[in-house]
mmCIF file of C-alpha atoms in Angstrom:
data_model
loop_
_atom_site.group_PDB
_atom_site.id
_atom_site.type_symbol
_atom_site.label_atom_id
_atom_site.label_comp_id
_atom_site.label_asym_id
_atom_site.label_seq_id
_atom_site.Cartn_x
_atom_site.Cartn_y
_atom_site.Cartn_z
ATOM 1 C CA MET A 1 0.000 0.000 0.000
ATOM 2 C CA LYS A 2 2.852 2.412 0.829
ATOM 3 C CA ARG A 3 4.369 1.875 -2.613
ATOM 4 C CA GLN A 4 1.025 2.530 -4.322
ATOM 5 C CA ILE A 5 0.637 5.789 -2.399
ATOM 6 C CA LEU A 6 4.199 6.795 -3.334
ATOM 7 C CA ILE A 7 3.518 6.089 -7.004
ATOM 8 C CA ILE A 8 0.352 8.193 -6.927
ATOM 9 C CA ILE A 9 2.219 11.091 -5.300
ATOM 10 C CA LEU A 10 5.070 10.822 -7.805
ATOM 11 C CA LEU A 11 2.638 10.660 -10.716
ATOM 12 C CA ALA A 12 0.952 13.842 -9.459
ATOM 13 C CA ILE A 13 4.354 15.576 -9.286
ATOM 14 C CA PHE A 14 5.210 14.385 -12.788
ATOM 15 C CA ILE A 15 1.935 15.610 -14.267
ATOM 16 C CA THR A 16 2.356 18.969 -12.504
ATOM 17 C CA LEU A 17 5.865 19.379 -13.917
ATOM 18 C CA GLY A 18 4.670 18.299 -17.333
ATOM 19 C CA LEU A 19 1.889 20.864 -17.400
ATOM 20 C CA MET A 20 4.309 23.572 -16.241
ATOM 21 C CA VAL A 21 6.784 22.908 -19.059
ATOM 22 C CA ARG A 22 4.440 21.832 -21.856
ATOM 23 C CA GLY A 23 5.306 23.651 -25.069
ATOM 24 C CA SER A 24 7.952 25.708 -23.259
ATOM 25 C CA SER A 25 11.452 26.669 -24.369
ATOM 26 C CA ASP A 26 12.486 28.062 -20.994
ATOM 27 C CA GLY A 27 13.421 26.717 -17.581
ATOM 28 C CA ILE A 28 11.207 26.656 -14.494
ATOM 29 C CA LEU A 29 11.792 26.534 -10.742
ATOM 30 C CA PHE A 30 15.498 25.767 -10.173
ATOM 31 C CA ASP A 31 16.432 25.016 -13.809
ATOM 32 C CA HIS A 32 18.434 28.128 -14.632
ATOM 33 C CA ALA A 33 20.104 28.361 -11.224
ATOM 34 C CA ILE A 34 21.488 24.822 -11.448
ATOM 35 C CA LEU A 35 22.616 25.081 -15.059
ATOM 36 C CA GLU A 36 24.259 28.451 -14.478
ATOM 37 C CA SER A 37 26.080 27.133 -11.412
ATOM 38 C CA ILE A 38 27.414 24.100 -13.284
ATOM 39 C CA HIS A 39 28.313 25.885 -16.513
ATOM 40 C CA ASN A 40 30.274 28.612 -14.786
ATOM 41 C CA ASN A 41 32.806 25.938 -13.791
ATOM 42 C CA ILE A 42 33.174 23.641 -16.793
ATOM 43 C CA ASP A 43 36.140 21.255 -16.766
ATOM 44 C CA PRO A 44 37.186 19.718 -20.141
ATOM 45 C CA THR A 45 38.197 16.415 -18.547
ATOM 46 C CA LEU A 46 34.869 16.158 -16.738
ATOM 47 C CA VAL A 47 33.079 16.919 -19.995
ATOM 48 C CA ASP A 48 34.734 13.862 -21.578
ATOM 49 C CA ILE A 49 33.771 11.713 -18.589
ATOM 50 C CA MET A 50 30.184 12.907 -18.789
ATOM 51 C CA LYS A 51 30.120 12.184 -22.528
ATOM 52 C CA PHE A 52 31.141 8.589 -21.835
ATOM 53 C CA ILE A 53 28.553 8.168 -19.079
ATOM 54 C CA SER A 54 25.909 9.647 -21.350
ATOM 55 C CA PHE A 55 26.928 7.216 -24.108
ATOM 56 C CA LEU A 56 26.196 4.307 -21.754
ATOM 57 C CA GLY A 57 22.599 5.521 -21.637
ATOM 58 C CA SER A 58 22.237 5.974 -25.398
ATOM 59 C CA TYR A 59 20.456 3.618 -27.780
ATOM 60 C CA LYS A 60 23.792 3.002 -29.546
ATOM 61 C CA PHE A 61 25.006 1.219 -26.417
ATOM 62 C CA LEU A 62 21.736 -0.072 -24.971
ATOM 63 C CA VAL A 63 20.370 -1.817 -28.063
ATOM 64 C CA PRO A 64 23.334 -4.188 -28.503
ATOM 65 C CA ALA A 65 23.893 -4.553 -24.744
ATOM 66 C CA VAL A 66 20.282 -5.415 -23.919
ATOM 67 C CA GLY A 67 19.995 -7.501 -27.087
ATOM 68 C CA PHE A 68 23.008 -9.563 -26.049
ATOM 69 C CA ALA A 69 21.621 -10.027 -22.528
ATOM 70 C CA VAL A 70 18.255 -11.142 -23.937
ATOM 71 C CA ILE A 71 19.888 -13.671 -26.289
ATOM 72 C CA ILE A 72 22.001 -15.125 -23.469
ATOM 73 C CA SER A 73 18.904 -15.348 -21.253
ATOM 74 C CA ILE A 74 16.956 -17.193 -23.936
ATOM 75 C CA ILE A 75 19.835 -19.595 -24.582
ATOM 76 C CA ASN A 76 19.942 -20.347 -20.849
ATOM 77 C CA ARG A 77 16.127 -20.672 -20.828
ATOM 78 C CA ARG A 78 15.753 -17.790 -18.424
ATOM 79 C CA TYR A 79 12.640 -16.560 -20.185
ATOM 80 C CA PHE A 80 11.429 -14.418 -17.305
ATOM 81 C CA VAL A 81 14.662 -12.409 -17.440
ATOM 82 C CA ALA A 82 14.462 -12.042 -21.226
ATOM 83 C CA LYS A 83 10.843 -10.850 -21.145
ATOM 84 C CA PHE A 84 11.489 -8.398 -18.332
ATOM 85 C CA LEU A 85 14.529 -6.903 -20.079
ATOM 86 C CA ILE A 86 12.607 -6.478 -23.324
ATOM 87 C CA LEU A 87 9.523 -5.022 -21.663
ATOM 88 C CA ASN A 88 11.473 -2.730 -19.364
ATOM 89 C CA SER A 89 14.084 -1.412 -21.798
ATOM 90 C CA LEU A 90 12.118 -1.239 -25.045
ATOM 91 C CA GLY A 91 8.923 -0.269 -23.250
ATOM 92 C CA SER A 92 10.460 2.631 -21.327
ATOM 93 C CA PHE A 93 12.201 3.900 -24.476
ATOM 94 C CA VAL A 94 8.979 3.922 -26.525
ATOM 95 C CA PHE A 95 6.900 5.382 -23.686
ATOM 96 C CA ASN A 96 9.451 8.153 -23.168
ATOM 97 C CA HIS A 97 9.211 9.082 -26.836
ATOM 98 C CA LEU A 98 5.427 9.304 -26.563
ATOM 99 C CA LEU A 99 5.656 11.477 -23.450
ATOM 100 C CA LYS A 100 8.036 13.862 -25.196
ATOM 101 C CA LEU A 101 5.550 14.241 -28.042
ATOM 102 C CA VAL A 102 2.860 15.108 -25.505
ATOM 103 C CA PHE A 103 4.849 17.745 -23.603
ATOM 104 C CA GLN A 104 6.833 19.233 -26.524
ATOM 105 C CA ARG A 105 9.462 20.959 -24.380
ATOM 106 C CA THR A 106 12.517 22.480 -26.064
ATOM 107 C CA ARG A 107 15.984 21.605 -24.783
ATOM 108 C CA PRO A 108 18.153 24.273 -23.057
ATOM 109 C CA LEU A 109 19.891 25.264 -26.290
ATOM 110 C CA ASP A 110 21.976 28.006 -24.698
ATOM 111 C CA TYR A 111 23.745 25.487 -22.476
ATOM 112 C CA PHE A 112 24.652 22.814 -25.052
ATOM 113 C CA LEU A 113 28.187 21.405 -24.767
ATOM 114 C CA VAL A 114 27.413 18.633 -27.291
ATOM 115 C CA GLU A 115 25.067 18.298 -30.235
ATOM 116 C CA GLN A 116 21.695 16.820 -29.286
ATOM 117 C CA GLY A 117 18.414 16.623 -31.149
ATOM 118 C CA GLY A 118 14.883 15.812 -30.065
ATOM 119 C CA LEU A 119 12.593 17.094 -27.364
ATOM 120 C CA SER A 120 13.409 17.551 -23.704
ATOM 121 C CA PHE A 121 10.792 16.441 -21.148
ATOM 122 C CA PRO A 122 11.122 13.911 -19.646
ATOM 123 C CA SER A 123 14.781 12.987 -20.080
ATOM 124 C CA GLY A 124 15.040 9.683 -21.934
ATOM 125 C CA HIS A 125 18.453 8.837 -20.497
ATOM 126 C CA SER A 126 17.187 9.405 -16.949
ATOM 127 C CA MET A 127 13.896 7.591 -17.408
ATOM 128 C CA VAL A 128 15.317 4.541 -19.181
ATOM 129 C CA SER A 129 18.339 4.342 -16.865
ATOM 130 C CA MET A 130 16.239 4.497 -13.720
ATOM 131 C CA SER A 131 13.806 1.882 -15.000
ATOM 132 C CA ARG A 132 16.521 -0.396 -16.380
ATOM 133 C CA CYS A 133 18.850 -0.160 -13.366
ATOM 134 C CA LEU A 134 16.030 -0.962 -10.947
ATOM 135 C CA ALA A 135 15.004 -3.873 -13.177
ATOM 136 C CA ILE A 136 18.542 -5.264 -13.137
ATOM 137 C CA ALA A 137 18.715 -4.902 -9.357
ATOM 138 C CA TYR A 138 15.399 -6.744 -9.093
ATOM 139 C CA LEU A 139 16.515 -9.561 -11.392
ATOM 140 C CA LEU A 140 19.781 -9.980 -9.489
ATOM 141 C CA THR A 141 18.165 -10.060 -6.043
ATOM 142 C CA ARG A 142 14.664 -11.524 -6.491
ATOM 143 C CA GLU A 143 15.854 -14.810 -4.982
ATOM 144 C CA GLU A 144 18.318 -13.201 -2.570
ATOM 145 C CA ARG A 145 17.464 -13.646 1.112
ATOM 146 C CA SER A 146 20.005 -11.158 2.435
ATOM 147 C CA LYS A 147 18.328 -7.799 2.984
ATOM 148 C CA ARG A 148 21.713 -6.101 3.052
ATOM 149 C CA LYS A 149 22.603 -7.405 -0.404
ATOM 150 C CA ARG A 150 19.214 -6.357 -1.806
ATOM 151 C CA ILE A 151 19.618 -2.862 -0.395
ATOM 152 C CA SER A 152 23.149 -2.649 -1.787
ATOM 153 C CA ALA A 153 21.976 -3.682 -5.270
ATOM 154 C CA TYR A 154 19.164 -1.122 -5.360
ATOM 155 C CA THR A 155 21.419 1.590 -3.915
ATOM 156 C CA LEU A 156 23.964 0.969 -6.661
ATOM 157 C CA ALA A 157 21.191 0.997 -9.264
ATOM 158 C CA VAL A 158 19.843 4.351 -8.094
ATOM 159 C CA PHE A 159 23.368 5.782 -7.870
ATOM 160 C CA PHE A 160 24.118 4.878 -11.483
ATOM 161 C CA ALA A 161 20.823 6.391 -12.637
ATOM 162 C CA LEU A 162 21.569 9.586 -10.703
ATOM 163 C CA VAL A 163 25.016 9.859 -12.294
ATOM 164 C CA MET A 164 23.429 9.367 -15.709
ATOM 165 C CA GLY A 165 21.029 12.215 -15.032
ATOM 166 C CA LEU A 166 23.856 14.435 -13.794
ATOM 167 C CA SER A 167 25.796 13.795 -17.002
ATOM 168 C CA ARG A 168 22.882 15.107 -19.069
ATOM 169 C CA ILE A 169 22.661 18.282 -16.976
ATOM 170 C CA TYR A 170 26.434 18.804 -17.095
ATOM 171 C CA LEU A 171 26.439 18.481 -20.886
ATOM 172 C CA GLY A 172 23.673 21.078 -20.982
ATOM 173 C CA VAL A 173 21.262 18.992 -23.048
ATOM 174 C CA HIS A 174 18.500 18.822 -20.426
ATOM 175 C CA TRP A 175 16.839 21.095 -17.926
ATOM 176 C CA PRO A 176 17.157 19.711 -14.364
ATOM 177 C CA THR A 177 13.358 19.347 -14.242
ATOM 178 C CA ASP A 178 13.630 17.068 -17.308
ATOM 179 C CA ILE A 179 15.915 14.832 -15.269
ATOM 180 C CA LEU A 180 13.583 14.881 -12.275
ATOM 181 C CA GLY A 181 10.642 13.988 -14.511
ATOM 182 C CA GLY A 182 12.667 11.183 -16.081
ATOM 183 C CA PHE A 183 13.605 9.709 -12.714
ATOM 184 C CA ILE A 184 10.004 9.806 -11.533
ATOM 185 C CA MET A 185 8.579 8.192 -14.645
ATOM 186 C CA GLY A 186 11.420 5.660 -14.755
ATOM 187 C CA TYR A 187 10.544 4.512 -11.240
ATOM 188 C CA ILE A 188 6.852 4.358 -12.097
ATOM 189 C CA PHE A 189 7.476 2.452 -15.338
ATOM 190 C CA TYR A 190 9.710 -0.045 -13.533
ATOM 191 C CA ASN A 191 6.923 -0.829 -11.075
ATOM 192 C CA LEU A 192 4.266 -1.021 -13.776
ATOM 193 C CA SER A 193 6.377 -3.278 -15.999
ATOM 194 C CA LYS A 194 7.063 -5.608 -13.075
ATOM 195 C CA LEU A 195 3.345 -5.702 -12.273
ATOM 196 C CA PHE A 196 2.419 -6.339 -15.908
ATOM 197 C CA LEU A 197 5.003 -9.093 -16.189
ATOM 198 C CA SER A 198 3.644 -10.792 -13.084
ATOM 199 C CA TYR A 199 0.033 -10.754 -14.249
ATOM 200 C CA GLY A 200 0.422 -10.648 -18.016
ATOM 201 C CA LEU A 201 3.539 -11.887 -19.750
ATOM 202 C CA SER A 202 4.118 -14.576 -17.158
ATOM 203 C CA LEU A 203 1.071 -16.338 -18.577
ATOM 204 C CA LEU A 204 2.599 -16.513 -22.071
#
């Protein structure tokens, strides 16, 4: 019940943010303050690091990586893992694209450190990373009895997603509220995909 309440609260926050930025080309709330603070102290080495981290969240890396993991899972007859990876990764990517079409927010063009096309809200890297990392933590620990190990896996998953989001802000290709929206929807999509898998795809 607590998780359901949390999801409802997060969904309300997401919708509120979405309505605030819909069709906008400007920042809201803390967007400009954060971007200005970061971009007044740009370090070339850190830019390269952030580019690499951002690459790990791109479709150029994820498609072959997830595809390989799915193939290995099928070969080993771990069909639950294969279905969850497909649903979670492909599903969150497609859903993010649809959400961007709905909200039509322009990226923070004045802060770009790299070339980046497409719309801005919610951040695809943040949404897909949060959903995927939580899914991996779940798959690795669903039969784990140690609470400490489960907590460690989920903590690491959230940390990686947070770093991914930070890389997008540092590179200036997303407003901070895009990242927040991506994290929220990534968490929601992870829970919904797990629920759907339990009551839907598990019957296939």
